[in-house]
CSV table of C-alpha atoms and ligand atoms in Angstrom, one decimal:
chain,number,residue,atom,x,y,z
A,66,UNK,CA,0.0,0.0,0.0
A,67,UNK,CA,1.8,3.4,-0.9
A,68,UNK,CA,1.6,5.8,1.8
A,69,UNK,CA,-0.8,8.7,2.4
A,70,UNK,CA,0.1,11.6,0.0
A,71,UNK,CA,1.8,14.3,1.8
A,72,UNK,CA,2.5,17.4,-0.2
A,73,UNK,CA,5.4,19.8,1.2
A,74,UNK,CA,4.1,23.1,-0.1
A,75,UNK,CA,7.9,24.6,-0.1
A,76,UNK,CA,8.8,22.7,-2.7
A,77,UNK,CA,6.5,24.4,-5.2
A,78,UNK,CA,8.8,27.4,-4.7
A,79,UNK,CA,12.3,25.3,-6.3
A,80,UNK,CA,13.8,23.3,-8.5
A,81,UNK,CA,11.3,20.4,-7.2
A,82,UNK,CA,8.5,22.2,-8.4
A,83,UNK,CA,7.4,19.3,-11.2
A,84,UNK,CA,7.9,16.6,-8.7
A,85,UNK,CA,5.6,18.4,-6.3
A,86,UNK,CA,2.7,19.3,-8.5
A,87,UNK,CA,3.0,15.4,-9.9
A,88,UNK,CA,2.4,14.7,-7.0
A,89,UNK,CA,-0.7,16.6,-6.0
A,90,UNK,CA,-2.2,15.3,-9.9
A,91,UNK,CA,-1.7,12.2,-8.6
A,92,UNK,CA,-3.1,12.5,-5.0
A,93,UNK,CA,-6.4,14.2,-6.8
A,94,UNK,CA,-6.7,11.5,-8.6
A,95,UNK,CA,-6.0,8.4,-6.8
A,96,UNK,CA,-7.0,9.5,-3.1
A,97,UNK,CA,-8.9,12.6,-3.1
A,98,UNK,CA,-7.1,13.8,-0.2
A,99,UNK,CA,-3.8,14.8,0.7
A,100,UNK,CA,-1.9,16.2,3.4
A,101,UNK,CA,-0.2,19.5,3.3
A,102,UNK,CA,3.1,20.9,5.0
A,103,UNK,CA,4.8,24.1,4.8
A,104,UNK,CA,1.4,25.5,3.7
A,105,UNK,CA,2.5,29.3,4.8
A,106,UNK,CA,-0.2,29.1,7.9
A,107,UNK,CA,2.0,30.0,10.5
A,108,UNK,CA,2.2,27.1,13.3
A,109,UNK,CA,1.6,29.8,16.2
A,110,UNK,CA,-1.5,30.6,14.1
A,111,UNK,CA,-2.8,26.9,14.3
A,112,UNK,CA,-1.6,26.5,17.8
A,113,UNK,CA,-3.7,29.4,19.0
A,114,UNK,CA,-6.8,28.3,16.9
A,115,UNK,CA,-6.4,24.9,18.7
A,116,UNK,CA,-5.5,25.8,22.2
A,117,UNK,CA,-8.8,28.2,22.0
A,118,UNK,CA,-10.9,25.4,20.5
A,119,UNK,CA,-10.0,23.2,23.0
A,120,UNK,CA,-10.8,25.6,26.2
A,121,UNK,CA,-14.3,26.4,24.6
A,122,UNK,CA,-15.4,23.0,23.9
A,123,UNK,CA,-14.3,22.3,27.9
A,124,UNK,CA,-16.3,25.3,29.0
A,125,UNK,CA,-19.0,25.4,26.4
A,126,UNK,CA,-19.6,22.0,25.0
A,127,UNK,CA,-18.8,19.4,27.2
A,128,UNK,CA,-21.5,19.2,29.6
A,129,UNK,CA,-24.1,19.7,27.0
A,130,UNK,CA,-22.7,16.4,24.7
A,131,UNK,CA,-23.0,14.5,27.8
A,132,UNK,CA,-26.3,15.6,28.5
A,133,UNK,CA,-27.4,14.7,25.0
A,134,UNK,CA,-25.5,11.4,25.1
A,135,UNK,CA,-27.8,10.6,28.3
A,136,UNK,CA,-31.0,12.1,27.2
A,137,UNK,CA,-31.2,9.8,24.1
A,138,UNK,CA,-29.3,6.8,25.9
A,139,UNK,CA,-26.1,6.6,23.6
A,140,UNK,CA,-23.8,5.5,26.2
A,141,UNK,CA,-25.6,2.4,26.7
A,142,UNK,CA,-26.2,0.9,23.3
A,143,UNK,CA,-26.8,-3.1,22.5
A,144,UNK,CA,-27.2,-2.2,18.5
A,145,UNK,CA,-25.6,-0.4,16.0
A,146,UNK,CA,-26.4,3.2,15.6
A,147,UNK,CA,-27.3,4.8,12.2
A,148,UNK,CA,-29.1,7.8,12.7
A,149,UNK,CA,-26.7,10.1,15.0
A,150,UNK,CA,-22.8,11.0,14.9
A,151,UNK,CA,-20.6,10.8,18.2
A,152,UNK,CA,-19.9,14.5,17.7
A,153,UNK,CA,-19.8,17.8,19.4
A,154,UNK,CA,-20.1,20.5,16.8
A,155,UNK,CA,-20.6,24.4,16.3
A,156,UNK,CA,-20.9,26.1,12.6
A,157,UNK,CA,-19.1,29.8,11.6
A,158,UNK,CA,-19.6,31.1,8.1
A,159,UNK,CA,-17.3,33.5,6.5
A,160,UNK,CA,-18.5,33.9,3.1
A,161,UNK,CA,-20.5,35.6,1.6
A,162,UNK,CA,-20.9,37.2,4.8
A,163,UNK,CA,-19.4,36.2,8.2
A,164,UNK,CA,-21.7,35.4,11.2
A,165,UNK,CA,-18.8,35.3,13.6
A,166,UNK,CA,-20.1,38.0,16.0
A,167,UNK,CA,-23.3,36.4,16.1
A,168,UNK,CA,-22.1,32.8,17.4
A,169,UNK,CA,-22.9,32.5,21.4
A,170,UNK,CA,-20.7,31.8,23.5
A,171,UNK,CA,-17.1,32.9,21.8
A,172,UNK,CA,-14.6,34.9,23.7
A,173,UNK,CA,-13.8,37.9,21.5
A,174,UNK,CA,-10.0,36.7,20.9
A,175,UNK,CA,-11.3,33.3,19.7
A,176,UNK,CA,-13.5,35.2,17.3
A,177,UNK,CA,-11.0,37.2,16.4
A,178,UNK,CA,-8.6,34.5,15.9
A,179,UNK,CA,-11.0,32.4,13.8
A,180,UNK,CA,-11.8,35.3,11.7
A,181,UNK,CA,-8.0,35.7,11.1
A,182,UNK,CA,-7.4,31.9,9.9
A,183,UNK,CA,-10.3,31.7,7.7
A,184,UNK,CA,-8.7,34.3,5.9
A,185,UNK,CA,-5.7,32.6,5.5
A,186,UNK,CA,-7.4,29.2,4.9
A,187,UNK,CA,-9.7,31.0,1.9
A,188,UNK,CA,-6.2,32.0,0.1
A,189,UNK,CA,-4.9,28.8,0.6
A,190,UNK,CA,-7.8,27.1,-1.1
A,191,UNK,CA,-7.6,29.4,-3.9
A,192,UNK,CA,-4.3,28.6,-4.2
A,193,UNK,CA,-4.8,25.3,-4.3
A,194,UNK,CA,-7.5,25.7,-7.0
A,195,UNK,CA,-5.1,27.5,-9.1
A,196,UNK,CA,-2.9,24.6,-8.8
A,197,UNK,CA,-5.5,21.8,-9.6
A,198,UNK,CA,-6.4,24.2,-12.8
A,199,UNK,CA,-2.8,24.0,-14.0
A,200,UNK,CA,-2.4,20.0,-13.3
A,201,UNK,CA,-5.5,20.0,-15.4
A,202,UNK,CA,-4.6,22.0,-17.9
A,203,UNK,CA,-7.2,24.6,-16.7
A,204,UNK,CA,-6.5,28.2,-17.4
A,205,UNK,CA,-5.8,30.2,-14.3
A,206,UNK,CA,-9.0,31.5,-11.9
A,207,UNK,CA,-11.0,28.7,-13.5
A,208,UNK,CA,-12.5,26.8,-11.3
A,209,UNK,CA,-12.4,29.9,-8.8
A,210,UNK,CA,-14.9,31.7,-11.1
A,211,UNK,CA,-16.6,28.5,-11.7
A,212,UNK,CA,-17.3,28.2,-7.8
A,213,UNK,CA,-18.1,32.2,-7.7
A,214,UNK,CA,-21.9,32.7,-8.8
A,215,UNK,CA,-23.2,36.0,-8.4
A,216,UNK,CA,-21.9,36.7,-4.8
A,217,UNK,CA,-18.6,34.6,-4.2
A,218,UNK,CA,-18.3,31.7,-2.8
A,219,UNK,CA,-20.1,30.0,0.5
A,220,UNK,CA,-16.8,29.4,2.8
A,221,UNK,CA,-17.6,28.1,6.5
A,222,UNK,CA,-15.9,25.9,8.9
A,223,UNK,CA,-17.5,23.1,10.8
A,224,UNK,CA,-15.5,23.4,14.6
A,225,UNK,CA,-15.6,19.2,15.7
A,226,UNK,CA,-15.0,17.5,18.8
A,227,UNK,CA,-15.1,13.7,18.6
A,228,UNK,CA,-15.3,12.7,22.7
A,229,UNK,CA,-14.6,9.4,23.7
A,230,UNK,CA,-16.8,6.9,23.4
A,231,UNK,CA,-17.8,3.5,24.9
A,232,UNK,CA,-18.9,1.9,22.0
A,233,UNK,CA,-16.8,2.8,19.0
A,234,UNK,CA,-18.2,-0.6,16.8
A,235,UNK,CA,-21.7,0.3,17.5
A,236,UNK,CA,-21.4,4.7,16.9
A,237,UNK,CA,-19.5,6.4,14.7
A,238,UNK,CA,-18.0,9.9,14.9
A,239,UNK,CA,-19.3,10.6,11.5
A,240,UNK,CA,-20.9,8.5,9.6
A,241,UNK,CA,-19.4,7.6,6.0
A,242,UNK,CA,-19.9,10.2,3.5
A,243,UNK,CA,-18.4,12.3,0.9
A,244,UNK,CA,-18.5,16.0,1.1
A,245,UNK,CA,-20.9,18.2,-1.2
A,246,UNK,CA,-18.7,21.2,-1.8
A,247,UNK,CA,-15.6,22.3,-3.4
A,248,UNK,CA,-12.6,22.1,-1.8
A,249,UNK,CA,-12.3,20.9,2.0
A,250,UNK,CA,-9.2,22.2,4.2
A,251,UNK,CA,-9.0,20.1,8.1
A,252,UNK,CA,-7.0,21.4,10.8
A,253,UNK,CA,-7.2,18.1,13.0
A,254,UNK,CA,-5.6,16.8,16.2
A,255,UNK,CA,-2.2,15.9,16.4
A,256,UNK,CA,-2.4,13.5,18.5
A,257,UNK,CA,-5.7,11.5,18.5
A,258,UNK,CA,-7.0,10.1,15.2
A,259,UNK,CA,-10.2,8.8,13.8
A,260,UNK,CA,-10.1,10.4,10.5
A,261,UNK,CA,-10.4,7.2,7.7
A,262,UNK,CA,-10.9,7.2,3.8
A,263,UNK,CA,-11.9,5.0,1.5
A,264,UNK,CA,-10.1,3.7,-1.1
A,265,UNK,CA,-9.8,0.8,-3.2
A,266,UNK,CA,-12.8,-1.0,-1.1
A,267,UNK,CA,-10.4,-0.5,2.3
A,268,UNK,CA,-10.4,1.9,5.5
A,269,UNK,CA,-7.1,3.8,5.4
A,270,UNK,CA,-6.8,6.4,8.5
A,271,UNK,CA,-5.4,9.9,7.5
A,272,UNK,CA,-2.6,10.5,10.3
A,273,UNK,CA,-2.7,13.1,12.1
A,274,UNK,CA,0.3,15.2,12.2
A,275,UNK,CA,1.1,18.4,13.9
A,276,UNK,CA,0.7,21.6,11.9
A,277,UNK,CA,-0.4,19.8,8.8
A,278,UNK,CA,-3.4,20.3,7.1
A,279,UNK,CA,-5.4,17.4,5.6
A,280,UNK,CA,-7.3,18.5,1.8
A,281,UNK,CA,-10.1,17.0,0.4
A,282,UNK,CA,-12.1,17.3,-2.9
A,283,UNK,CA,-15.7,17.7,-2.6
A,284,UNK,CA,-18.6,16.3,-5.1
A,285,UNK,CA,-18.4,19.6,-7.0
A,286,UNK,CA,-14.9,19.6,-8.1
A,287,UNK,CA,-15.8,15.7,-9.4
A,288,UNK,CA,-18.8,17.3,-11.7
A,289,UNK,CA,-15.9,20.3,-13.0
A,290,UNK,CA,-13.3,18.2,-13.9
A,291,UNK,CA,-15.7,15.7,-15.0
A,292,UNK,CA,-15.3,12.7,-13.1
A,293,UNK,CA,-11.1,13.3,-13.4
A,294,UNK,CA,-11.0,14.2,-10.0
A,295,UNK,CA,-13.2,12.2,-7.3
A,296,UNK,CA,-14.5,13.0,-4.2
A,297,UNK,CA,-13.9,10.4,-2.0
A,298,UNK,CA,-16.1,8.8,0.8
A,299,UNK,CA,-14.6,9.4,4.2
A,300,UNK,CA,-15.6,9.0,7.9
A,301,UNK,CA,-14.9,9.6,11.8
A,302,UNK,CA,-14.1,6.3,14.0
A,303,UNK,CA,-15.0,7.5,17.4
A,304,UNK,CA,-12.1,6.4,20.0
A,305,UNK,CA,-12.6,4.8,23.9
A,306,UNK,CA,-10.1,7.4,24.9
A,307,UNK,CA,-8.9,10.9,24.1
A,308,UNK,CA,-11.3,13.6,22.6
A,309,UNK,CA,-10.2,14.5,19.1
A,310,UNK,CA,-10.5,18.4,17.3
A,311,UNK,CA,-11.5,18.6,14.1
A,312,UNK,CA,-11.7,22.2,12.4
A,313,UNK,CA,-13.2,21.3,8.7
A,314,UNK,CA,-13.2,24.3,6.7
A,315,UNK,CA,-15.7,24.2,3.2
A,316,UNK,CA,-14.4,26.2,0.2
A,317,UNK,CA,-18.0,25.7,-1.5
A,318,UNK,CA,-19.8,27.6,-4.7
A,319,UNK,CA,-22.0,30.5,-3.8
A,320,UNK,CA,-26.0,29.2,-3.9
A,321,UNK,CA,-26.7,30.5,-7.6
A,322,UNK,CA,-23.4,29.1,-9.5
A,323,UNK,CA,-23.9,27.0,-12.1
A,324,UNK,CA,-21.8,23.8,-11.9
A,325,UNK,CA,-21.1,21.2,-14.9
A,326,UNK,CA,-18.1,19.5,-16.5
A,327,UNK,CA,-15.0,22.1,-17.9
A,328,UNK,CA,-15.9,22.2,-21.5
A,329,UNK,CA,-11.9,21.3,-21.7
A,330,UNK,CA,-12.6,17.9,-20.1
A,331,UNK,CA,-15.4,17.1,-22.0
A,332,UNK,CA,-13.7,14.7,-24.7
A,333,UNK,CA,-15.3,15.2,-27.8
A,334,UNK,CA,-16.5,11.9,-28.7
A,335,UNK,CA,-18.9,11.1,-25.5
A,336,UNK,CA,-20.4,14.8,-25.3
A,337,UNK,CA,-23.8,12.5,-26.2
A,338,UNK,CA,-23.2,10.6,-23.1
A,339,UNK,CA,-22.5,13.2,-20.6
A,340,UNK,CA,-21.7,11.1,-17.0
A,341,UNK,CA,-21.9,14.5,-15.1
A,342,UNK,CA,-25.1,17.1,-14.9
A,343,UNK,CA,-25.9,20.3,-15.2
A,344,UNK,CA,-27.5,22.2,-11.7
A,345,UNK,CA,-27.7,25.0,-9.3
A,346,UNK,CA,-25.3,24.7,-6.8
A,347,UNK,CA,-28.4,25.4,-4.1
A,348,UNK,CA,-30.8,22.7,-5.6
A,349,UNK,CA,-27.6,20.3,-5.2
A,350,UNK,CA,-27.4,21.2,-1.5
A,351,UNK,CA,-31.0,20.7,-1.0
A,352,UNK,CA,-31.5,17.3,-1.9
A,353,UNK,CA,-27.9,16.8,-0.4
A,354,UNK,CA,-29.5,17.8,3.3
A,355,UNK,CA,-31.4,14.2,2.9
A,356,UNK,CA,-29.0,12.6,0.9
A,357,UNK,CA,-26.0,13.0,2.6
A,358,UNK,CA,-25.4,9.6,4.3
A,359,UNK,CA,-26.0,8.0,0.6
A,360,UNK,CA,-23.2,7.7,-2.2
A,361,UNK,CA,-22.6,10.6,-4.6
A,362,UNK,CA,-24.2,8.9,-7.5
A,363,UNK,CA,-28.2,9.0,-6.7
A,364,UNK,CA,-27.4,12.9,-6.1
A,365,UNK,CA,-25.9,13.3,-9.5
A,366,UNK,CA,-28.6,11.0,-10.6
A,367,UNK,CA,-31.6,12.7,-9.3
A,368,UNK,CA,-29.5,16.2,-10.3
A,369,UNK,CA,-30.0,14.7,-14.4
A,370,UNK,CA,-33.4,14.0,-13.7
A,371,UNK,CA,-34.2,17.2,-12.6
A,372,UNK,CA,-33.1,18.8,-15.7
A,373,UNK,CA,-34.8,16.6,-18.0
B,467,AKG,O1,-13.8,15.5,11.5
B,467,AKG,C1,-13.2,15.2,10.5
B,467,AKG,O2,-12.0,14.8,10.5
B,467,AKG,C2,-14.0,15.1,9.2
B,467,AKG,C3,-15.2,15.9,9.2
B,467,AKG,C4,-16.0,15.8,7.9
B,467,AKG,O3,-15.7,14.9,7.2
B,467,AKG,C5,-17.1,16.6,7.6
B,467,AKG,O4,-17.5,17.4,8.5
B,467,AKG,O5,-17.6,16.6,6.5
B,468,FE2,FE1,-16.6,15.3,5.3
């Protein structure tokens, strides 16, 4: 088995440029996911972000998990679980416009803070999305503008806390699914894991690693490139000890873009037999709200129907 793709963004800058971006063409295409290091977010930055996201789920979140847990009897369970996730979550949304100062609860440093690395986490995705352009032979700003719509891009970050659980086999974290968006960044623990993919019909955990952050390729960037790129099914194994952060930030098209295959991708002889529809980034979302729990492929399914 070859080993989880990690991408060391330094090397972009030298004479192992080629190498590097090889590498990324081939971790979009044969993982969905990779692992970046050396991605210019400064490790003070991320240590803040997860000191203070650590302190607030103690103070804030803790107590009510537990209280959920016992309220619908998840600590005791004698069956397999399929309709909640072991997690502790809150939502922030940056773009189009941030709701930051309205989330309960926050210090204003850990606002603050959070406002200042979504900022840097929105250039690194567009960064990266330049870079997936050029491995695809993309011009520049493409699939930025294709994400855009009329009012930018929907950019949020899901703040996780995976406690530990008595029943791992029987619960998950977070149940299997892919994600709906564009391009997903993770800031996860260092030190306790959970995080798995699949590929090739097998679990393979994503490691955690200190200062790294994990990347992902959402259902939308599958329908652009046109099936060159997947997204990939992933999900949260709980663990019997150790609570584990996860800060998943979604780099997602605004509600009205249109999304459908790079005309560039399209080969020439199966435009007849498009795989891939044509949709409003919003309607996607909708039916993915019910849907999400499901593989990809009734979604795009249901997406064609629609149109037809
Ligand atoms: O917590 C994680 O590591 C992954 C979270 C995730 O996959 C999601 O929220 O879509
Ligand atoms: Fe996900």
């Amino acid at each position: 088995m070859e080993n989880f793709p990690l991408i060391n963004m330094e090397k972009l800058n030298g004479d192992e440029r080629r190498a590097t971006m090889d590498k990324i063409k081939d971790a979009c295409e044969s993982w969905g996911f990779f692992e970046l290091v050396n991605h210019g977010i400064s490790h003070e930055l991320l240590d803040t972000v997860e000191r203070m996201t650590k302190e607030h789920y103690k103070k804030c979140m803790e107590q009510r998990f537990k209280e959920m847990v016992t309220a619908k009897a998840l600590d005791d369970v004698k069956t397999e679980v399929n309709n909640v996730d072991w997690e502790s979550t809150f939502f922030l949304r940056h773009l189009p416009s941030s709701n930051i100062s309205e989330i309960p609860d926050l210090d204003d440093e850990y606002r603050e803070v959070m406002r200042d690395f979504a900022s840097k986490l929105e250039k690194l995705a567009e960064e990266l999305l330049d870079l997936l352009c050029e491995n695809l032979g993309l011009e520049k700003g493409y699939l930025k503008k294709a994400l855009y719509g009329s009012k930018g891009p929907n950019f949020g970050t899901k703040v996780s806390n995976y406690p530990p659980c008595p029943t791992p086999d029987l619960i998950k974290g977070l149940r299997a699914h892919t994600d709906a968006g564009g391009i997903i960044l993770l800031f996860q623990d260092d030190k306790v894991s959970g995080l798995q993919l699949l590929k090739d019909g097998e679990w393979i955990d994503v490691p955690p690693m200190r200062h790294s952050i994990v990347i992902n390729l959402g259902d939308q960037i599958e329908v652009i490139t046109n099936g060159r790129y997947k997204s990939v099914m992933h999900r949260v194994i709980a663990q019997t000890n150790g609570t584990r952060m996860s800060i998943a930030s979604f780099y997602n098209p605004g509600n009205d873009a249109v999304i459908y295959p790079a005309e560039k991708l399209v080969k020439e002889e199966s435009k007849d037999e498009r795989i891939y529809p044509k949709f409003v980034f919003d309607d996607y979302m909708k039916l993915y709200a019910g849907l999400k729990f499901q593989g990809k492929e009734p979604r795009f399914e249901a997406m064609k129907a629609a149109k037809a």
